[in-house]
PDB file of C-alpha atoms in Angstrom:
ATOM      1  CA  MET A   1      -2.674   2.250 -24.364  1.00 41.00           C
ATOM      2  CA  THR A   2       1.174   0.794 -22.596  1.00 42.00           C
ATOM      3  CA  GLU A   3       1.521   0.745 -19.091  1.00 46.00           C
ATOM      4  CA  SER A   4       3.695   4.111 -18.641  1.00 40.00           C
ATOM      5  CA  ASN A   5       2.707   7.874 -17.822  1.00 40.00           C
ATOM      6  CA  GLU A   6       2.316   9.285 -21.604  1.00 37.00           C
ATOM      7  CA  SER A   7       2.057  13.078 -20.381  1.00 36.00           C
ATOM      8  CA  ALA A   8       5.627  14.831 -20.050  1.00 33.00           C
ATOM      9  CA  THR A   9       4.091  18.100 -18.805  1.00 34.00           C
ATOM     10  CA  GLU A  10       3.779  17.095 -15.505  1.00 43.00           C
ATOM     11  CA  ASN A  11       6.066  19.462 -13.107  1.00 56.00           C
ATOM     12  CA  GLU A  12       8.255  16.721 -10.228  1.00 72.00           C
ATOM     13  CA  ALA A  13       7.360  17.778  -6.195  1.00 91.00           C
ATOM     14  CA  GLU A  14       9.312  17.088  -3.547  1.00 94.00           C
ATOM     15  CA  TRP A  15       8.527  13.788  -1.384  1.00 97.00           C
ATOM     16  CA  PRO A  16       7.201  15.113   1.746  1.00 95.00           C
ATOM     17  CA  VAL A  17       9.128  12.559   4.017  1.00 94.00           C
ATOM     18  CA  ALA A  18      12.699  10.859   4.136  1.00 93.00           C
ATOM     19  CA  LEU A  19      12.249   7.491   2.114  1.00 97.00           C
ATOM     20  CA  ARG A  20      14.329   4.817   3.497  1.00 96.00           C
ATOM     21  CA  GLY A  21      14.870   0.953   2.270  1.00 97.00           C
ATOM     22  CA  VAL A  22      10.716   0.018   1.599  1.00 97.00           C
ATOM     23  CA  THR A  23       8.379   2.198   3.263  1.00 97.00           C
ATOM     24  CA  GLU A  24       5.144   1.180   3.328  1.00 97.00           C
ATOM     25  CA  SER A  25       2.430   3.582   2.040  1.00 98.00           C
ATOM     26  CA  VAL A  26      -1.282   3.443   0.446  1.00 98.00           C
ATOM     27  CA  VAL A  27      -1.684   4.433  -3.118  1.00 98.00           C
ATOM     28  CA  ALA A  28      -5.023   5.962  -4.382  1.00 98.00           C
ATOM     29  CA  THR A  29      -5.942   5.034  -8.405  1.00 98.00           C
ATOM     30  CA  LEU A  30      -8.113   6.169 -10.221  1.00 98.00           C
ATOM     31  CA  GLY A  31     -10.579   2.758 -11.364  1.00 98.00           C
ATOM     32  CA  PRO A  32     -13.088   2.478 -14.477  1.00 98.00           C
ATOM     33  CA  ASN A  33     -15.759   3.119 -12.401  1.00 98.00           C
ATOM     34  CA  GLY A  34     -14.947   6.464 -11.753  1.00 98.00           C
ATOM     35  CA  LEU A  35     -13.944   5.556  -7.938  1.00 98.00           C
ATOM     36  CA  TRP A  36     -10.521   6.063  -6.185  1.00 98.00           C
ATOM     37  CA  ASN A  37      -9.439   2.449  -4.787  1.00 98.00           C
ATOM     38  CA  PHE A  38      -6.522   2.257  -2.001  1.00 98.00           C
ATOM     39  CA  ALA A  39      -4.194  -0.336  -1.703  1.00 98.00           C
ATOM     40  CA  ALA A  40      -1.129  -0.929   0.040  1.00 98.00           C
ATOM     41  CA  LEU A  41       2.257   0.377  -1.712  1.00 98.00           C
ATOM     42  CA  GLY A  42       5.750  -0.530  -0.805  1.00 98.00           C
ATOM     43  CA  LEU A  43       7.694   2.317  -1.608  1.00 98.00           C
ATOM     44  CA  HIS A  44      11.840   1.083  -2.207  1.00 98.00           C
ATOM     45  CA  ALA A  45      13.960   4.294  -1.575  1.00 98.00           C
ATOM     46  CA  GLY A  46      16.566   5.465  -4.509  1.00 97.00           C
ATOM     47  CA  ASP A  47      16.798   8.047  -7.392  1.00 96.00           C
ATOM     48  CA  PRO A  48      14.318   7.594  -8.357  1.00 96.00           C
ATOM     49  CA  VAL A  49      11.922   5.339  -6.136  1.00 98.00           C
ATOM     50  CA  THR A  50      10.334   2.448  -7.124  1.00 98.00           C
ATOM     51  CA  ALA A  51       7.801   0.317  -6.725  1.00 98.00           C
ATOM     52  CA  ARG A  52       6.491  -2.960  -7.858  1.00 97.00           C
ATOM     53  CA  THR A  53       3.043  -4.688  -8.174  1.00 97.00           C
ATOM     54  CA  TRP A  54       1.878  -7.966  -8.044  1.00 95.00           C
ATOM     55  CA  GLY A  55      -0.818  -9.873  -9.899  1.00 93.00           C
ATOM     56  CA  ALA A  56      -3.338  -8.169 -12.031  1.00 95.00           C
ATOM     57  CA  THR A  57      -4.916  -5.982  -9.262  1.00 96.00           C
ATOM     58  CA  ARG A  58      -6.598  -3.041  -9.040  1.00 98.00           C
ATOM     59  CA  THR A  59      -3.313  -0.639  -8.765  1.00 98.00           C
ATOM     60  CA  ARG A  60      -1.689  -2.985 -11.757  1.00 98.00           C
ATOM     61  CA  ARG A  61      -4.311  -1.489 -14.224  1.00 98.00           C
ATOM     62  CA  ASN A  62      -5.078   1.846 -13.014  1.00 98.00           C
ATOM     63  CA  PHE A  63      -1.463   2.581 -13.131  1.00 98.00           C
ATOM     64  CA  ARG A  64      -1.591   1.579 -17.016  1.00 98.00           C
ATOM     65  CA  GLU A  65      -4.375   3.040 -17.719  1.00 98.00           C
ATOM     66  CA  GLU A  66      -4.187   6.345 -16.052  1.00 98.00           C
ATOM     67  CA  GLY A  67      -0.235   7.218 -15.563  1.00 98.00           C
ATOM     68  CA  GLU A  68      -0.595   8.513 -12.000  1.00 98.00           C
ATOM     69  CA  GLY A  69      -1.792   7.993  -8.220  1.00 98.00           C
ATOM     70  CA  VAL A  70      -1.964   9.629  -4.992  1.00 98.00           C
ATOM     71  CA  VAL A  71       0.675   8.278  -2.225  1.00 98.00           C
ATOM     72  CA  GLN A  72      -0.380   8.952   0.827  1.00 98.00           C
ATOM     73  CA  PHE A  73       1.404   8.251   4.455  1.00 98.00           C
ATOM     74  CA  LEU A  74      -0.637   7.866   7.542  1.00 96.00           C
ATOM     75  CA  ALA A  75      -0.347   6.073  10.759  1.00 95.00           C
ATOM     76  CA  ASP A  76      -3.799   4.674  11.344  1.00 97.00           C
ATOM     77  CA  PRO A  77      -3.105   0.661  11.240  1.00 98.00           C
ATOM     78  CA  VAL A  78      -6.959  -0.281  10.502  1.00 98.00           C
ATOM     79  CA  VAL A  79      -6.456   2.060   7.321  1.00 98.00           C
ATOM     80  CA  PHE A  80      -3.612   0.252   6.319  1.00 98.00           C
ATOM     81  CA  ALA A  81      -5.229  -3.155   6.721  1.00 98.00           C
ATOM     82  CA  GLU A  82      -8.317  -2.609   4.913  1.00 97.00           C
ATOM     83  CA  SER A  83      -6.228  -0.674   1.765  1.00 98.00           C
ATOM     84  CA  ALA A  84      -3.711  -3.780   2.458  1.00 97.00           C
ATOM     85  CA  LEU A  85      -6.444  -6.840   2.292  1.00 96.00           C
ATOM     86  CA  SER A  86      -9.684  -5.695   1.158  1.00 96.00           C
ATOM     87  CA  ILE A  87     -11.696  -3.237  -1.980  1.00 96.00           C
ATOM     88  CA  LEU A  88     -11.115  -0.025  -0.396  1.00 98.00           C
ATOM     89  CA  GLU A  89     -12.850   3.129  -2.729  1.00 98.00           C
ATOM     90  CA  ARG A  90     -14.125   6.133  -2.099  1.00 98.00           C
ATOM     91  CA  SER A  91     -14.888   9.219  -4.400  1.00 98.00           C
ATOM     92  CA  SER A  92     -11.954  11.296  -2.748  1.00 98.00           C
ATOM     93  CA  SER A  93      -8.500  10.219  -3.928  1.00 98.00           C
ATOM     94  CA  ILE A  94      -7.159  11.758  -0.476  1.00 98.00           C
ATOM     95  CA  HIS A  95      -8.008   9.608   2.995  1.00 98.00           C
ATOM     96  CA  PRO A  96      -9.248  11.773   5.634  1.00 98.00           C
ATOM     97  CA  ALA A  97      -6.411   9.919   7.583  1.00 97.00           C
ATOM     98  CA  ALA A  98      -3.378  11.033   5.716  1.00 98.00           C
ATOM     99  CA  ASP A  99      -0.759  12.690   7.082  1.00 97.00           C
ATOM    100  CA  ALA A 100       0.813  13.419   3.778  1.00 98.00           C
ATOM    101  CA  TRP A 101       0.308  12.694  -0.038  1.00 98.00           C
ATOM    102  CA  VAL A 102       1.910  12.980  -3.227  1.00 98.00           C
ATOM    103  CA  ARG A 103       0.434  12.965  -6.171  1.00 98.00           C
ATOM    104  CA  VAL A 104       2.427  10.831  -8.349  1.00 98.00           C
ATOM    105  CA  ALA A 105       3.391  10.085 -12.006  1.00 98.00           C
ATOM    106  CA  VAL A 106       3.879   6.487 -13.081  1.00 98.00           C
ATOM    107  CA  GLU A 107       5.880   4.578 -15.817  1.00 98.00           C
ATOM    108  CA  ARG A 108       6.538   0.907 -16.214  1.00 98.00           C
ATOM    109  CA  VAL A 109      10.220  -0.275 -16.439  1.00 98.00           C
ATOM    110  CA  ASP A 110      10.275  -3.657 -15.771  1.00 98.00           C
ATOM    111  CA  GLY A 111       8.496  -6.682 -15.354  1.00 97.00           C
ATOM    112  CA  GLY A 112       8.674 -10.600 -14.827  1.00 97.00           C
ATOM    113  CA  GLU A 113       6.864 -13.393 -13.482  1.00 95.00           C
ATOM    114  CA  SER A 114       8.362 -14.961  -9.739  1.00 92.00           C
ATOM    115  CA  GLY A 115       7.100 -18.282  -8.290  1.00 86.00           C
ATOM    116  CA  GLY A 116       3.881 -17.948 -10.589  1.00 88.00           C
ATOM    117  CA  THR A 117       3.144 -14.387 -10.107  1.00 91.00           C
ATOM    118  CA  SER A 118       3.404 -11.818 -13.012  1.00 94.00           C
ATOM    119  CA  TRP A 119       4.742  -8.351 -11.240  1.00 97.00           C
ATOM    120  CA  ALA A 120       5.452  -5.206 -12.891  1.00 98.00           C
ATOM    121  CA  GLU A 121       8.097  -2.453 -11.651  1.00 98.00           C
ATOM    122  CA  TRP A 122       7.459   1.283 -11.645  1.00 98.00           C
ATOM    123  CA  GLU A 123       9.103   4.853 -11.257  1.00 98.00           C
ATOM    124  CA  ILE A 124       7.587   6.901  -9.061  1.00 98.00           C
ATOM    125  CA  THR A 125       7.323  10.946  -9.705  1.00 98.00           C
ATOM    126  CA  PRO A 126       6.109  13.272  -7.292  1.00 98.00           C
ATOM    127  CA  THR A 127       4.265  15.886  -9.042  1.00 98.00           C
ATOM    128  CA  GLU A 128       2.525  17.730  -6.428  1.00 98.00           C
ATOM    129  CA  SER A 129       3.049  17.187  -2.920  1.00 97.00           C
ATOM    130  CA  ARG A 130       1.567  18.097   0.753  1.00 97.00           C
ATOM    131  CA  VAL A 131       1.771  17.659   4.610  1.00 97.00           C
ATOM    132  CA  GLU A 132      -1.239  17.615   6.485  1.00 96.00           C
ATOM    133  CA  THR A 133      -0.858  16.900   9.535  1.00 95.00           C
ATOM    134  CA  LYS A 134       2.683  16.892  11.760  1.00 93.00           C
ATOM    135  CA  ARG A 135       3.318  14.603  14.653  1.00 90.00           C
ATOM    136  CA  VAL A 136       5.965  14.076  17.108  1.00 92.00           C
ATOM    137  CA  PRO A 137       7.243  10.278  15.749  1.00 86.00           C
ATOM    138  CA  THR A 138       6.465   6.991  18.266  1.00 91.00           C
ATOM    139  CA  THR A 139       7.280   3.564  18.153  1.00 94.00           C
ATOM    140  CA  ASN A 140       4.863   1.221  18.644  1.00 95.00           C
ATOM    141  CA  ARG A 141       5.501  -2.662  18.012  1.00 97.00           C
ATOM    142  CA  GLY A 142       1.599  -3.356  17.295  1.00 98.00           C
ATOM    143  CA  TYR A 143       1.505  -0.859  15.112  1.00 97.00           C
ATOM    144  CA  GLY A 144       4.736  -2.899  13.269  1.00 97.00           C
ATOM    145  CA  ALA A 145       2.692  -6.156  14.020  1.00 98.00           C
ATOM    146  CA  VAL A 146      -0.278  -5.316  11.884  1.00 98.00           C
ATOM    147  CA  ILE A 147       2.238  -3.947   8.986  1.00 97.00           C
ATOM    148  CA  GLU A 148       4.054  -7.573   8.747  1.00 97.00           C
ATOM    149  CA  ALA A 149       0.307  -9.023   9.450  1.00 98.00           C
ATOM    150  CA  THR A 150      -0.738  -7.496   5.972  1.00 97.00           C
ATOM    151  CA  VAL A 151       1.710  -8.390   4.541  1.00 96.00           C
ATOM    152  CA  ALA A 152       2.006 -12.354   5.495  1.00 97.00           C
ATOM    153  CA  ALA A 153      -1.771 -12.324   5.197  1.00 96.00           C
ATOM    154  CA  SER A 154      -1.579 -11.171   1.401  1.00 94.00           C
ATOM    155  CA  ARG A 155       0.304 -14.048   0.566  1.00 93.00           C
ATOM    156  CA  LEU A 156      -1.587 -16.513   1.982  1.00 93.00           C
ATOM    157  CA  ASP A 157      -3.363 -17.484  -1.593  1.00 85.00           C
ATOM    158  CA  VAL A 158       0.319 -17.559  -3.332  1.00 89.00           C
ATOM    159  CA  ASP A 159       1.492 -20.913  -4.090  1.00 86.00           C
ATOM    160  CA  ALA A 160       5.097 -20.039  -3.700  1.00 88.00           C
ATOM    161  CA  TYR A 161       4.469 -19.169   0.129  1.00 93.00           C
ATOM    162  CA  ASP A 162       3.771 -21.854   2.661  1.00 95.00           C
ATOM    163  CA  THR A 163       0.714 -21.332   3.920  1.00 95.00           C
ATOM    164  CA  ASP A 164       1.261 -22.856   7.731  1.00 95.00           C
ATOM    165  CA  GLU A 165       4.458 -20.883   8.114  1.00 97.00           C
ATOM    166  CA  LEU A 166       2.069 -17.884   7.432  1.00 97.00           C
ATOM    167  CA  ARG A 167      -0.340 -19.272   9.826  1.00 96.00           C
ATOM    168  CA  ASP A 168       2.213 -19.125  12.271  1.00 97.00           C
ATOM    169  CA  ARG A 169       3.181 -15.606  11.913  1.00 97.00           C
ATOM    170  CA  LEU A 170      -0.025 -14.607  11.823  1.00 97.00           C
ATOM    171  CA  ASP A 171      -0.460 -15.506  15.309  1.00 97.00           C
ATOM    172  CA  TYR A 172       2.747 -14.397  16.315  1.00 98.00           C
ATOM    173  CA  PHE A 173       2.030 -10.837  15.470  1.00 98.00           C
ATOM    174  CA  SER A 174      -1.470 -11.179  16.999  1.00 97.00           C
ATOM    175  CA  ALA A 175       0.213 -12.029  20.038  1.00 98.00           C
ATOM    176  CA  VAL A 176       1.932  -8.722  19.502  1.00 98.00           C
ATOM    177  CA  VAL A 177      -0.491  -6.662  19.078  1.00 98.00           C
ATOM    178  CA  ASP A 178      -2.066  -7.891  22.565  1.00 98.00           C
ATOM    179  CA  THR A 179       0.757  -7.242  23.714  1.00 98.00           C
ATOM    180  CA  CYS A 180       1.556  -3.690  22.770  1.00 98.00           C
ATOM    181  CA  GLY A 181      -0.678  -2.576  20.416  1.00 97.00           C
ATOM    182  CA  GLY A 182      -3.630  -0.192  21.338  1.00 97.00           C
ATOM    183  CA  GLU A 183      -7.536   0.217  20.620  1.00 97.00           C
ATOM    184  CA  ARG A 184      -6.610   1.084  16.693  1.00 98.00           C
ATOM    185  CA  GLU A 185      -4.094  -1.733  16.317  1.00 98.00           C
ATOM    186  CA  ARG A 186      -6.600  -4.295  17.779  1.00 98.00           C
ATOM    187  CA  GLU A 187      -8.892  -3.651  15.952  1.00 98.00           C
ATOM    188  CA  ALA A 188      -6.608  -3.654  12.779  1.00 98.00           C
ATOM    189  CA  MET A 189      -5.153  -6.800  13.682  1.00 98.00           C
ATOM    190  CA  ARG A 190      -9.071  -8.044  14.038  1.00 97.00           C
ATOM    191  CA  ARG A 191     -10.057  -7.014  10.256  1.00 96.00           C
ATOM    192  CA  VAL A 192      -7.033  -9.152   9.177  1.00 97.00           C
ATOM    193  CA  ARG A 193      -8.473 -11.744  10.687  1.00 95.00           C
ATOM    194  CA  GLU A 194     -11.563 -11.774   9.705  1.00 94.00           C
ATOM    195  CA  TYR A 195      -9.958 -11.243   5.777  1.00 92.00           C
ATOM    196  CA  THR A 196      -7.468 -14.259   6.618  1.00 92.00           C
ATOM    197  CA  ASP A 197     -10.520 -16.454   7.586  1.00 85.00           C
ATOM    198  CA  GLU A 198     -12.087 -16.388   4.272  1.00 71.00           C
ATOM    199  CA  LEU A 199      -8.881 -17.704   2.551  1.00 61.00           C
TER     200      LEU A 199
END
């Protein structure tokens, strides 16, 4: 099967949130074991919305094989960190922490290699969406630091990035979480440290 979605019967739906720049999300994709794999996915705003997968990940494989996924927007930093840096699998495609979700069709539109790592670019088309929870947005630097820490941690084993520089970033983000974060941000950063200590 090619890296594209063969179904032409899906109906387009609206995104339940406004996307701008790169919006970080969690995506669930169905694996060959019948479980849904949860991973971080940056959504690039535009018409169409696109996303890139880097390396031979489960998300890339499942996008290729299934042609779909469930994008989720959530505010729990622990769930985001686990999705970004560990193998998180569940029997349900929608995580209980999701504030909104979007079932999407995906089609590979480009690919290549950068810094010795292969990448694939996907067009992301919403087919069904739902808002589960409405909340008043707040700005917490600790939460933002956790997100940035997961990005730095995910690059530690990539040859194109300087390991010492990345570890310095992790130290900085950890200090921000200690100063500005709450209980969930501190727990998330603890898990980031656990994952990175193994690298």
